Amino acid sequence: MSASVVAHRRALHRIPELDDQLPETVRYVRSVLEPLGCEISSPIPGSVCAFFDAGKPETVAFRADMDALPVTEATGLPYASAHPGRMHACGHDGHTAMALALAEYVSAHLGGLPRNVLFLFQPAEETTGGAKSLCESGILERRHVARVFGLHLWPGLEAGRAFTRPGPLMARANEVTVTVTGKSVHLSRAAEGRDALAAGAEYLRRAYAMADALPPEEPRAFLFGKMVSGAVRNAVSGKSVLEGSLRTYREETFRYCREQLAAIGDALAAETGCGVEVYLNEGYPAVWNHEGLYETVRAGLGAEVPGLLDAPVLAAEDFSFYQRRVPGVFFFLGAGDAPELHAPEFCFDDEAILPEGVEFLKRLLRME
């Protein structure tokens, strides 16, 4: 099993692909699954679902994300990316490799398992949220999934050990775009214009003040990382565009921020005469671990219980879409002293970490 999972990871690491355009990855995953006696389907482009029928009324699902990032690899590994400008810099090759190794185990031990098993190899976690599309295909309902698990390699945590927490684990992520439309005139006639730059700067100030006024016990992150305004130095700016991100956990907090950001825009439009359009994309919901299933895991694993994280993190993950359909728990698998995720240098000790991850998934699999 150890040799298998490492071999899978290194083969996948060589062929990173983006979004839902994953032909080589899908071909590799299918080549491993086809001899295992499971039912294979692709409900959405770039996906592979493998169902092992144990003749039970309920099914446990395991998610693995397969897409990579538009990053040029700088690890120097002998099995480095063969696709220039693309890299598995977020550990998805490791996630997929562990799921494949677990599928091999399931094939050999299906008769003794308490549930049917569904593997969800999904695309587009890094881009459009492949989990959402896969959920909308109805696969969870058709296969009677009663619980779903997933994990993510995580630098800075003890290598090979799983960690999680009940309730909020990862943040809701929404992109915020504010477009301010004014009237550009030469600075000698500035009083005749409507200054989109000044209005944009005031919008930023008020939006930050709104976020700062939230209760300190309400974790959040809100930042505009980009503002583009005007055309020349000696004319009133006719347009400003602010681009930022909002991270929250509770839906009530997200709705409050969304309403306040719109209200700030309305007030500035009335005060300045500029047009102010505020847009928040749908984003990913917060990863919110089902408290009841978390307790089942904690009680069922005994001495092998995952480590408890003190606080949620502000990163986001589309595993949250599965949790909106069925009870689910997401875990971090410690990658030790590894470079940060999404870095060109990201790598980890696959021989030490991935076999431990597979063993942890096997314990979840066998849990009543």
Coordinates of C-alpha atoms in Angstrom, one line a residue:
M1 CA 0.0 0.0 0.0
S2 CA 2.8 2.4 0.8
A3 CA 4.6 1.8 -2.5
S4 CA 1.3 2.1 -4.3
V5 CA 0.3 5.5 -3.0
V6 CA 3.7 7.0 -3.5
A7 CA 3.8 5.7 -7.1
H8 CA 0.4 7.1 -7.8
R9 CA 1.4 10.5 -6.4
R10 CA 4.6 10.8 -8.4
A11 CA 2.8 9.7 -11.6
L12 CA 0.1 12.3 -11.1
H13 CA 2.7 15.0 -10.1
R14 CA 4.2 14.7 -13.6
I15 CA 0.9 15.5 -15.4
P16 CA -0.7 18.5 -13.8
E17 CA -3.8 19.9 -15.5
L18 CA -6.1 22.8 -14.9
D19 CA -9.7 23.4 -14.1
D20 CA -11.9 20.7 -15.6
Q21 CA -9.6 20.0 -18.6
L22 CA -7.9 16.9 -17.1
P23 CA -7.7 14.3 -19.8
E24 CA -4.4 12.7 -18.7
T25 CA -5.3 12.8 -15.1
V26 CA -8.7 11.2 -15.7
R27 CA -7.1 8.6 -17.9
Y28 CA -4.6 7.7 -15.2
V29 CA -7.3 7.6 -12.5
R30 CA -9.6 5.4 -14.6
S31 CA -6.7 3.0 -15.4
V32 CA -6.2 2.4 -11.7
L33 CA -9.9 2.0 -11.0
E34 CA -11.0 -0.2 -13.9
P35 CA -9.5 -3.5 -12.6
L36 CA -11.1 -3.0 -9.1
G37 CA -14.6 -4.1 -9.9
C38 CA -16.3 -0.7 -9.2
E39 CA -18.9 1.2 -11.3
I40 CA -17.2 4.2 -12.9
S41 CA -19.0 7.3 -14.2
S42 CA -18.2 10.9 -15.1
P43 CA -21.2 13.0 -14.1
I44 CA -19.5 16.3 -15.1
P45 CA -16.6 17.1 -17.3
G46 CA -13.2 16.2 -15.8
S47 CA -14.7 14.0 -13.0
V48 CA -14.4 10.4 -12.1
C49 CA -16.8 8.7 -9.7
A50 CA -16.2 5.1 -8.5
F51 CA -19.0 3.2 -6.7
F52 CA -18.2 0.0 -4.7
D53 CA -21.5 -1.8 -3.9
A54 CA -21.3 -3.7 -0.6
G55 CA -25.0 -4.3 -0.7
K56 CA -25.7 -1.9 2.2
P57 CA -28.4 0.7 2.4
E58 CA -26.0 3.6 3.1
T59 CA -22.8 4.9 1.4
V60 CA -19.8 6.7 2.7
A61 CA -18.1 9.0 0.2
F62 CA -14.5 10.2 -0.1
R63 CA -13.6 13.3 -2.1
A64 CA -10.3 13.9 -3.9
D65 CA -9.6 17.0 -6.0
M66 CA -7.5 16.5 -9.1
D67 CA -6.8 19.9 -10.6
A68 CA -3.4 21.7 -10.5
L69 CA -2.3 25.3 -10.6
P70 CA -0.9 27.7 -13.3
V71 CA 2.5 27.7 -11.4
T72 CA 6.0 27.0 -12.8
E73 CA 7.5 24.3 -10.6
A74 CA 10.8 25.0 -8.8
T75 CA 11.2 21.9 -6.7
G76 CA 13.9 20.2 -8.8
L77 CA 12.2 16.8 -8.1
P78 CA 13.1 13.9 -10.4
Y79 CA 9.3 13.5 -11.1
A80 CA 8.6 17.3 -11.5
S81 CA 5.9 18.6 -13.8
A82 CA 6.2 17.6 -17.4
H83 CA 3.8 20.4 -18.3
P84 CA 5.5 23.8 -18.4
G85 CA 3.7 26.5 -16.4
R86 CA 1.5 24.0 -14.5
M87 CA 2.2 22.3 -11.2
H88 CA 0.6 20.4 -8.4
A89 CA 1.4 23.1 -5.9
C90 CA -1.5 22.4 -3.5
G91 CA -1.2 18.7 -2.8
H92 CA -4.1 17.5 -5.0
D93 CA -1.8 14.9 -6.5
G94 CA -1.4 13.5 -2.9
H95 CA -5.1 13.7 -2.3
T96 CA -5.9 11.7 -5.5
A97 CA -3.2 9.2 -4.8
M98 CA -4.5 8.5 -1.3
A99 CA -8.0 8.0 -2.7
L100 CA -6.7 5.6 -5.3
A101 CA -4.8 3.6 -2.7
L102 CA -8.0 3.5 -0.5
A103 CA -10.0 2.3 -3.5
E104 CA -7.5 -0.6 -4.0
Y105 CA -8.0 -1.5 -0.3
V106 CA -11.8 -1.3 -0.7
S107 CA -11.8 -3.6 -3.7
A108 CA -10.0 -6.3 -1.6
H109 CA -12.1 -5.9 1.5
L110 CA -15.5 -4.8 0.3
G111 CA -17.4 -7.7 2.0
G112 CA -16.4 -6.7 5.4
L113 CA -17.2 -3.0 5.2
P114 CA -20.2 -1.4 7.0
R115 CA -21.2 0.7 4.0
N116 CA -21.0 1.0 0.2
V117 CA -18.2 3.3 -0.8
L118 CA -18.2 6.2 -3.3
F119 CA -15.1 8.0 -4.5
L120 CA -15.6 11.5 -5.9
F121 CA -12.6 12.5 -8.0
Q122 CA -13.5 16.1 -8.9
P123 CA -12.1 18.8 -11.1
A124 CA -11.9 22.6 -10.7
E125 CA -11.5 23.0 -6.9
E126 CA -9.1 25.9 -7.6
T127 CA -11.3 27.7 -10.1
T128 CA -15.1 27.3 -10.4
G129 CA -15.9 24.9 -7.7
G130 CA -16.2 21.5 -9.2
A131 CA -17.8 20.2 -6.0
K132 CA -20.9 22.3 -6.7
S133 CA -21.4 21.0 -10.2
L134 CA -20.8 17.4 -9.0
C135 CA -23.4 17.8 -6.2
E136 CA -25.9 19.2 -8.7
S137 CA -25.5 16.1 -10.9
G138 CA -27.4 14.2 -8.2
I139 CA -24.6 11.6 -7.6
L140 CA -24.9 11.8 -3.8
E141 CA -28.6 11.1 -3.8
R142 CA -28.4 8.4 -6.4
R143 CA -25.8 6.5 -4.3
H144 CA -27.5 7.1 -1.0
V145 CA -24.5 8.9 0.5
A146 CA -25.0 9.3 4.3
R147 CA -21.6 10.8 5.2
V148 CA -18.7 12.4 3.2
F149 CA -15.0 12.8 4.2
G150 CA -12.2 14.7 2.6
L151 CA -8.7 15.9 3.6
H152 CA -6.1 18.4 2.5
L153 CA -2.3 18.3 3.0
W154 CA -1.4 21.2 5.4
P155 CA 2.1 22.6 6.0
G156 CA 3.0 23.5 9.5
L157 CA 1.1 20.6 11.1
E158 CA 2.7 17.4 12.5
A159 CA 3.7 15.3 9.5
G160 CA 1.3 12.4 8.8
R161 CA -1.2 13.3 11.5
A162 CA -4.8 14.3 10.8
F163 CA -6.3 17.4 12.4
T164 CA -9.8 18.9 12.4
R165 CA -12.4 20.6 14.6
P166 CA -16.2 20.6 14.9
G167 CA -18.1 23.5 13.3
P168 CA -16.2 26.1 11.2
L169 CA -12.9 24.9 9.8
M170 CA -12.4 27.0 6.6
A171 CA -13.9 30.3 5.6
R172 CA -16.6 31.4 3.2
A173 CA -14.8 33.2 0.3
N174 CA -16.4 35.9 -1.8
E175 CA -14.7 38.2 -4.3
V176 CA -15.8 41.8 -4.1
T177 CA -15.8 44.2 -7.1
V178 CA -16.8 47.9 -6.7
T179 CA -17.1 50.0 -9.8
V180 CA -17.4 53.7 -9.4
T181 CA -18.4 55.8 -12.4
G182 CA -17.8 59.5 -12.3
K183 CA -17.2 62.3 -14.8
S184 CA -13.8 63.1 -16.1
V185 CA -12.8 66.7 -16.8
H186 CA -9.6 68.6 -16.9
L187 CA -8.3 69.6 -13.4
S188 CA -8.8 73.3 -14.3
R189 CA -12.6 72.6 -14.3
A190 CA -12.6 70.0 -11.5
A191 CA -15.7 71.4 -10.0
E192 CA -17.6 70.3 -13.1
G193 CA -16.6 66.7 -12.7
R194 CA -17.4 63.8 -10.4
D195 CA -14.3 62.4 -8.9
A196 CA -14.4 58.6 -9.1
L197 CA -11.0 58.3 -7.5
A198 CA -12.0 60.2 -4.4
A199 CA -15.3 58.3 -4.2
G200 CA -13.4 55.0 -4.5
A201 CA -11.0 55.9 -1.8
E202 CA -13.8 56.9 0.5
Y203 CA -15.6 53.7 -0.3
L204 CA -12.6 51.7 0.8
R205 CA -12.3 53.7 4.0
R206 CA -15.9 53.2 5.0
A207 CA -15.9 49.5 4.0
Y208 CA -12.8 48.8 6.2
A209 CA -14.4 50.7 9.1
M210 CA -17.5 48.5 8.7
A211 CA -15.4 45.3 8.8
D212 CA -13.3 46.6 11.7
A213 CA -16.5 47.3 13.7
L214 CA -17.6 43.6 13.7
P215 CA -17.3 41.8 17.1
P216 CA -13.8 40.7 17.7
E217 CA -15.0 37.1 18.4
E218 CA -16.3 37.0 14.8
P219 CA -13.3 35.9 12.7
R220 CA -13.2 37.5 9.2
A221 CA -10.8 38.9 6.7
F222 CA -11.6 41.8 4.3
L223 CA -9.1 43.4 1.9
F224 CA -9.1 45.3 -1.3
G225 CA -5.9 44.2 -3.0
K226 CA -6.3 46.2 -6.2
M227 CA -7.6 49.7 -7.2
V228 CA -7.4 51.1 -10.7
S229 CA -8.6 54.7 -11.3
G230 CA -8.3 57.4 -13.9
A231 CA -6.3 57.9 -17.1
V232 CA -3.9 60.9 -16.6
R233 CA -2.5 62.9 -13.7
N234 CA -4.2 66.2 -14.6
A235 CA -7.8 65.2 -15.0
V236 CA -10.5 64.1 -12.6
S237 CA -10.9 60.4 -12.7
G238 CA -13.9 59.1 -14.5
K239 CA -13.8 55.6 -13.2
S240 CA -12.5 53.5 -10.3
V241 CA -12.5 49.8 -9.9
L242 CA -11.7 48.2 -6.6
E243 CA -11.1 44.4 -6.3
G244 CA -11.0 42.6 -3.0
S245 CA -11.9 39.5 -1.1
L246 CA -14.2 38.9 1.9
R247 CA -13.7 35.9 4.2
T248 CA -16.3 35.0 6.8
Y249 CA -17.7 31.9 8.5
R250 CA -21.3 32.4 9.7
E251 CA -23.9 33.0 7.0
E252 CA -25.4 35.8 9.2
T253 CA -22.0 37.6 9.1
F254 CA -21.7 37.3 5.3
R255 CA -25.2 38.6 4.8
Y256 CA -24.6 41.6 7.1
C257 CA -21.4 42.4 5.2
R258 CA -23.0 42.1 1.9
E259 CA -25.9 44.4 2.9
Q260 CA -23.5 47.0 4.4
L261 CA -21.2 47.0 1.4
A262 CA -24.3 47.7 -0.8
A263 CA -25.5 50.4 1.6
I264 CA -22.1 52.2 1.6
G265 CA -22.3 52.3 -2.2
D266 CA -25.8 53.7 -2.2
A267 CA -24.8 56.4 0.3
L268 CA -21.7 57.4 -1.7
A269 CA -23.7 57.6 -4.9
A270 CA -26.1 60.0 -3.3
E271 CA -23.4 62.1 -1.8
T272 CA -21.0 62.3 -4.8
G273 CA -23.2 61.9 -7.8
C274 CA -21.1 59.0 -9.0
G275 CA -22.5 55.7 -10.0
V276 CA -21.5 53.0 -7.5
E277 CA -22.0 49.3 -8.4
V278 CA -21.1 46.7 -5.7
Y279 CA -20.8 43.0 -6.8
L280 CA -20.0 40.0 -4.7
N281 CA -19.7 36.6 -6.5
E282 CA -21.3 33.5 -5.2
G283 CA -18.0 32.1 -3.9
Y284 CA -17.6 29.0 -1.8
P285 CA -19.5 28.5 1.4
A286 CA -17.6 27.9 4.7
V287 CA -16.3 24.5 5.4
W288 CA -18.5 23.7 8.4
N289 CA -17.9 20.2 10.0
H290 CA -21.0 18.4 11.0
E291 CA -20.9 18.4 14.8
G292 CA -22.7 15.0 15.1
L293 CA -20.5 13.3 12.6
Y294 CA -17.4 14.8 14.2
E295 CA -18.5 13.3 17.5
T296 CA -19.0 9.9 15.8
V297 CA -15.5 10.1 14.4
R298 CA -14.0 11.2 17.8
A299 CA -15.8 8.3 19.6
G300 CA -15.2 5.7 16.8
L301 CA -11.5 6.2 16.4
G302 CA -10.5 6.1 20.1
A303 CA -6.8 6.6 20.5
E304 CA -6.5 7.4 16.8
V305 CA -8.7 10.5 17.1
P306 CA -7.5 13.4 15.0
G307 CA -5.7 16.4 16.6
L308 CA -8.0 19.2 17.6
L309 CA -7.4 22.6 15.9
D310 CA -7.9 25.6 18.2
A311 CA -9.3 27.9 15.6
P312 CA -10.6 27.8 12.0
V313 CA -8.4 29.1 9.1
L314 CA -9.2 31.8 6.6
A315 CA -8.5 29.7 3.5
A316 CA -11.4 28.4 1.5
E317 CA -12.3 25.0 0.0
D318 CA -15.2 23.8 -2.2
F319 CA -15.7 20.7 0.0
S320 CA -18.3 22.9 1.6
F321 CA -20.7 22.1 -1.2
Y322 CA -20.8 18.4 -0.2
Q323 CA -21.5 19.4 3.4
R324 CA -24.6 21.3 2.3
R325 CA -26.0 18.1 1.0
V326 CA -25.0 15.4 3.6
P327 CA -23.1 15.4 6.9
G328 CA -19.4 15.8 6.2
V329 CA -16.1 16.3 8.0
F330 CA -13.0 17.7 6.4
F331 CA -9.5 17.1 7.8
F332 CA -6.0 18.6 7.4
L333 CA -3.2 16.1 7.0
G334 CA 0.0 17.5 8.4
A335 CA 2.7 18.0 5.9
G336 CA 5.3 19.0 8.4
D337 CA 7.9 21.6 7.6
A338 CA 6.9 22.0 4.0
P339 CA 6.9 25.1 1.8
E340 CA 3.6 27.0 1.7
L341 CA 0.7 25.9 -0.5
H342 CA 0.6 27.3 -4.0
A343 CA 4.4 28.1 -3.9
P344 CA 6.6 27.0 -6.8
E345 CA 8.7 25.1 -4.2
F346 CA 5.8 23.2 -2.6
C347 CA 6.7 19.6 -1.9
F348 CA 6.4 17.1 0.9
D349 CA 7.7 13.8 2.1
D350 CA 5.3 11.5 0.3
E351 CA 6.9 8.3 1.5
A352 CA 6.3 9.3 5.2
I353 CA 3.1 11.2 5.0
L354 CA 0.8 9.6 2.3
P355 CA 0.8 6.1 3.8
E356 CA -0.2 7.6 7.2
G357 CA -3.0 9.4 5.4
V358 CA -4.3 6.2 3.8
E359 CA -4.3 4.5 7.1
F360 CA -6.3 7.3 8.6
L361 CA -8.9 7.1 5.7
K362 CA -9.1 3.3 6.2
R363 CA -10.1 3.9 9.8
L364 CA -12.8 6.3 8.7
L365 CA -13.9 3.7 6.2
R366 CA -14.3 0.9 8.7
M367 CA -16.0 3.1 11.3
E368 CA -19.6 2.2 12.2

